Amino acid sequence: MVGKMIIFRSIPADLTYELRLKVLWPDSPIERVMVPGDEEALHVGAFEEDDLIGVGSFFFDLPFVRLRKLAVLPEKQGCGIGSNLIRFAASQPEVQKADQLWCDARQDAVVFYQRLGFTLEGDTFEKTGVSYVRARVEVAALC
């Protein structure tokens, strides 16, 4: 059986909140996943038919773009959705203006980012009980 096609497209910030919450902070209030600057960021959704199965938000501070709140439904993880979502975003004109994409990668997701070509910088650090490390990649390397 052939898998269903995944479509990536820009979405408004408010469409990201439910999935962010479900995947990243399931026991928190919705305000936990709302990020200052969401209104100006690029938000990309991954859709399987009409179902939103992945989101990623990209915040601009040229020449850098920061990836925040990448979330893919657990049952869809490991299928290339997150990496293809990042590559789709990197191909968008507003992201193409940047030199580098960076994020604070959850320690348990470091291998995912390294496979995409991100390099790790500095020591691990903790935010609200979760360990992170800074990760960075050239935008051109993602396209």
PDB file of C-alpha atoms in Angstrom:
ATOM      1  CA  MET A   1       0.000   0.000   0.000  1.00  0.00           C
ATOM      2  CA  VAL A   2       1.304   3.424  -0.946  1.00  0.00           C
ATOM      3  CA  GLY A   3       1.491   5.992   1.860  1.00  0.00           C
ATOM      4  CA  LYS A   4      -0.605   9.109   1.766  1.00  0.00           C
ATOM      5  CA  MET A   5       0.941  12.221   0.260  1.00  0.00           C
ATOM      6  CA  ILE A   6       2.171  14.881   2.684  1.00  0.00           C
ATOM      7  CA  ILE A   7       1.639  18.500   1.662  1.00  0.00           C
ATOM      8  CA  PHE A   8       3.544  21.395   3.248  1.00  0.00           C
ATOM      9  CA  ARG A   9       2.183  24.926   3.315  1.00  0.00           C
ATOM     10  CA  SER A  10       2.273  28.148   5.257  1.00  0.00           C
ATOM     11  CA  ILE A  11      -0.354  28.394   8.009  1.00  0.00           C
ATOM     12  CA  PRO A  12      -1.370  31.025  10.570  1.00  0.00           C
ATOM     13  CA  ALA A  13       0.161  30.852  14.053  1.00  0.00           C
ATOM     14  CA  ASP A  14      -3.075  29.885  15.768  1.00  0.00           C
ATOM     15  CA  LEU A  15      -3.256  26.651  13.769  1.00  0.00           C
ATOM     16  CA  THR A  16       0.048  25.523  15.335  1.00  0.00           C
ATOM     17  CA  TYR A  17      -0.998  25.779  18.972  1.00  0.00           C
ATOM     18  CA  GLU A  18      -2.991  22.579  19.416  1.00  0.00           C
ATOM     19  CA  LEU A  19      -0.327  20.369  17.821  1.00  0.00           C
ATOM     20  CA  ARG A  20       2.503  22.156  19.665  1.00  0.00           C
ATOM     21  CA  LEU A  21       0.692  21.514  22.928  1.00  0.00           C
ATOM     22  CA  LYS A  22      -0.160  17.876  22.193  1.00  0.00           C
ATOM     23  CA  VAL A  23       3.393  16.929  21.172  1.00  0.00           C
ATOM     24  CA  LEU A  24       5.679  19.221  23.184  1.00  0.00           C
ATOM     25  CA  TRP A  25       3.902  20.160  26.400  1.00  0.00           C
ATOM     26  CA  PRO A  26       0.793  17.958  26.761  1.00  0.00           C
ATOM     27  CA  ASP A  27       0.187  18.742  30.434  1.00  0.00           C
ATOM     28  CA  SER A  28       0.496  22.514  30.112  1.00  0.00           C
ATOM     29  CA  PRO A  29      -1.971  25.316  29.446  1.00  0.00           C
ATOM     30  CA  ILE A  30      -2.222  26.513  25.826  1.00  0.00           C
ATOM     31  CA  GLU A  31      -0.363  29.715  26.731  1.00  0.00           C
ATOM     32  CA  ARG A  32       2.777  27.588  27.198  1.00  0.00           C
ATOM     33  CA  VAL A  33       3.062  27.065  23.438  1.00  0.00           C
ATOM     34  CA  MET A  34       2.317  30.634  22.368  1.00  0.00           C
ATOM     35  CA  VAL A  35       5.556  32.402  21.482  1.00  0.00           C
ATOM     36  CA  PRO A  36       6.175  36.159  21.448  1.00  0.00           C
ATOM     37  CA  GLY A  37       6.539  37.124  17.793  1.00  0.00           C
ATOM     38  CA  ASP A  38       4.289  34.319  16.521  1.00  0.00           C
ATOM     39  CA  GLU A  39       2.362  36.922  14.489  1.00  0.00           C
ATOM     40  CA  GLU A  40       5.469  37.796  12.433  1.00  0.00           C
ATOM     41  CA  ALA A  41       6.929  34.296  12.073  1.00  0.00           C
ATOM     42  CA  LEU A  42       6.615  31.847   9.199  1.00  0.00           C
ATOM     43  CA  HIS A  43       4.596  28.821  10.275  1.00  0.00           C
ATOM     44  CA  VAL A  44       4.640  25.683   8.155  1.00  0.00           C
ATOM     45  CA  GLY A  45       2.137  22.875   8.468  1.00  0.00           C
ATOM     46  CA  ALA A  46       2.478  19.314   7.220  1.00  0.00           C
ATOM     47  CA  PHE A  47      -0.858  17.931   6.090  1.00  0.00           C
ATOM     48  CA  GLU A  48      -1.869  14.358   5.353  1.00  0.00           C
ATOM     49  CA  GLU A  49      -5.074  14.908   3.421  1.00  0.00           C
ATOM     50  CA  ASP A  50      -6.875  17.456   5.653  1.00  0.00           C
ATOM     51  CA  ASP A  51      -5.135  16.395   8.864  1.00  0.00           C
ATOM     52  CA  LEU A  52      -2.430  18.639  10.350  1.00  0.00           C
ATOM     53  CA  ILE A  53       0.294  16.213  11.442  1.00  0.00           C
ATOM     54  CA  GLY A  54       3.323  18.483  11.826  1.00  0.00           C
ATOM     55  CA  VAL A  55       4.189  22.126  12.449  1.00  0.00           C
ATOM     56  CA  GLY A  56       7.292  24.251  12.609  1.00  0.00           C
ATOM     57  CA  SER A  57       7.707  27.965  13.257  1.00  0.00           C
ATOM     58  CA  PHE A  58      10.501  30.123  11.894  1.00  0.00           C
ATOM     59  CA  PHE A  59      11.416  33.463  13.471  1.00  0.00           C
ATOM     60  CA  PHE A  60      13.485  36.047  11.618  1.00  0.00           C
ATOM     61  CA  ASP A  61      16.481  38.006  12.878  1.00  0.00           C
ATOM     62  CA  LEU A  62      18.416  38.241   9.619  1.00  0.00           C
ATOM     63  CA  PRO A  63      20.943  36.943   8.753  1.00  0.00           C
ATOM     64  CA  PHE A  64      19.566  34.252  11.078  1.00  0.00           C
ATOM     65  CA  VAL A  65      16.302  32.359  11.273  1.00  0.00           C
ATOM     66  CA  ARG A  66      15.343  30.544  14.438  1.00  0.00           C
ATOM     67  CA  LEU A  67      13.321  27.345  14.342  1.00  0.00           C
ATOM     68  CA  ARG A  68      10.977  27.033  17.300  1.00  0.00           C
ATOM     69  CA  LYS A  69       8.295  24.545  18.274  1.00  0.00           C
ATOM     70  CA  LEU A  70       8.885  21.837  15.676  1.00  0.00           C
ATOM     71  CA  ALA A  71       6.278  19.181  16.409  1.00  0.00           C
ATOM     72  CA  VAL A  72       5.168  16.058  14.541  1.00  0.00           C
ATOM     73  CA  LEU A  73       2.503  13.707  15.853  1.00  0.00           C
ATOM     74  CA  PRO A  74       4.251  10.809  17.625  1.00  0.00           C
ATOM     75  CA  GLU A  75       2.685   8.195  15.347  1.00  0.00           C
ATOM     76  CA  LYS A  76       4.058  10.069  12.300  1.00  0.00           C
ATOM     77  CA  GLN A  77       7.598  10.591  13.609  1.00  0.00           C
ATOM     78  CA  GLY A  78      10.434   8.775  11.875  1.00  0.00           C
ATOM     79  CA  CYS A  79       8.828   9.139   8.432  1.00  0.00           C
ATOM     80  CA  GLY A  80      10.745  12.216   7.241  1.00  0.00           C
ATOM     81  CA  ILE A  81       7.972  14.711   7.965  1.00  0.00           C
ATOM     82  CA  GLY A  82       9.998  16.924  10.307  1.00  0.00           C
ATOM     83  CA  SER A  83      13.060  17.015   8.068  1.00  0.00           C
ATOM     84  CA  ASN A  84      10.975  17.690   4.960  1.00  0.00           C
ATOM     85  CA  LEU A  85       9.093  20.431   6.797  1.00  0.00           C
ATOM     86  CA  ILE A  86      12.406  22.135   7.619  1.00  0.00           C
ATOM     87  CA  ARG A  87      13.613  21.740   4.026  1.00  0.00           C
ATOM     88  CA  PHE A  88      10.319  23.165   2.717  1.00  0.00           C
ATOM     89  CA  ALA A  89      10.683  26.186   5.006  1.00  0.00           C
ATOM     90  CA  ALA A  90      14.317  26.667   3.932  1.00  0.00           C
ATOM     91  CA  SER A  91      13.147  26.889   0.304  1.00  0.00           C
ATOM     92  CA  GLN A  92      10.726  29.749   1.041  1.00  0.00           C
ATOM     93  CA  PRO A  93      11.802  33.211  -0.214  1.00  0.00           C
ATOM     94  CA  GLU A  94      11.791  34.832   3.224  1.00  0.00           C
ATOM     95  CA  VAL A  95      14.021  32.103   4.692  1.00  0.00           C
ATOM     96  CA  GLN A  96      16.299  32.188   1.638  1.00  0.00           C
ATOM     97  CA  LYS A  97      17.288  35.719   2.735  1.00  0.00           C
ATOM     98  CA  ALA A  98      18.964  34.206   5.796  1.00  0.00           C
ATOM     99  CA  ASP A  99      22.428  32.688   6.035  1.00  0.00           C
ATOM    100  CA  GLN A 100      21.808  30.329   8.923  1.00  0.00           C
ATOM    101  CA  LEU A 101      18.998  28.477  10.638  1.00  0.00           C
ATOM    102  CA  TRP A 102      19.392  27.691  14.326  1.00  0.00           C
ATOM    103  CA  CYS A 103      17.418  26.198  17.154  1.00  0.00           C
ATOM    104  CA  ASP A 104      17.631  25.077  20.725  1.00  0.00           C
ATOM    105  CA  ALA A 105      17.382  21.340  20.071  1.00  0.00           C
ATOM    106  CA  ARG A 106      15.953  19.069  22.721  1.00  0.00           C
ATOM    107  CA  GLN A 107      18.700  16.707  23.809  1.00  0.00           C
ATOM    108  CA  ASP A 108      16.568  13.707  22.816  1.00  0.00           C
ATOM    109  CA  ALA A 109      16.269  15.096  19.247  1.00  0.00           C
ATOM    110  CA  VAL A 110      19.950  15.887  18.609  1.00  0.00           C
ATOM    111  CA  VAL A 111      20.444  12.964  16.188  1.00  0.00           C
ATOM    112  CA  PHE A 112      17.493  14.200  14.099  1.00  0.00           C
ATOM    113  CA  TYR A 113      19.128  17.618  13.669  1.00  0.00           C
ATOM    114  CA  GLN A 114      22.594  16.176  13.020  1.00  0.00           C
ATOM    115  CA  ARG A 115      21.177  14.019  10.200  1.00  0.00           C
ATOM    116  CA  LEU A 116      19.915  17.236   8.592  1.00  0.00           C
ATOM    117  CA  GLY A 117      23.415  18.729   8.742  1.00  0.00           C
ATOM    118  CA  PHE A 118      23.061  20.831  11.889  1.00  0.00           C
ATOM    119  CA  THR A 119      26.179  21.214  14.018  1.00  0.00           C
ATOM    120  CA  LEU A 120      25.961  21.421  17.787  1.00  0.00           C
ATOM    121  CA  GLU A 121      27.387  24.393  19.644  1.00  0.00           C
ATOM    122  CA  GLY A 122      28.284  24.784  23.280  1.00  0.00           C
ATOM    123  CA  ASP A 123      27.151  22.878  26.308  1.00  0.00           C
ATOM    124  CA  THR A 124      23.746  21.482  27.054  1.00  0.00           C
ATOM    125  CA  PHE A 125      21.463  23.685  29.105  1.00  0.00           C
ATOM    126  CA  GLU A 126      18.109  23.314  30.744  1.00  0.00           C
ATOM    127  CA  LYS A 127      14.861  25.202  30.231  1.00  0.00           C
ATOM    128  CA  THR A 128      11.797  24.278  32.291  1.00  0.00           C
ATOM    129  CA  GLY A 129      13.112  20.814  33.090  1.00  0.00           C
ATOM    130  CA  VAL A 130      14.154  19.881  29.539  1.00  0.00           C
ATOM    131  CA  SER A 131      17.777  19.596  28.331  1.00  0.00           C
ATOM    132  CA  TYR A 132      18.709  21.435  25.139  1.00  0.00           C
ATOM    133  CA  VAL A 133      21.741  22.179  23.010  1.00  0.00           C
ATOM    134  CA  ARG A 134      22.155  24.915  20.400  1.00  0.00           C
ATOM    135  CA  ALA A 135      22.192  23.613  16.815  1.00  0.00           C
ATOM    136  CA  ARG A 136      22.952  25.527  13.623  1.00  0.00           C
ATOM    137  CA  VAL A 137      23.007  24.893   9.865  1.00  0.00           C
ATOM    138  CA  GLU A 138      23.580  26.936   6.721  1.00  0.00           C
ATOM    139  CA  VAL A 139      20.231  27.572   4.992  1.00  0.00           C
ATOM    140  CA  ALA A 140      21.802  26.741   1.623  1.00  0.00           C
ATOM    141  CA  ALA A 141      22.734  23.268   2.903  1.00  0.00           C
ATOM    142  CA  LEU A 142      19.046  22.450   3.402  1.00  0.00           C
ATOM    143  CA  CYS A 143      17.957  23.216  -0.164  1.00  0.00           C
TER     144      CYS A 143
END
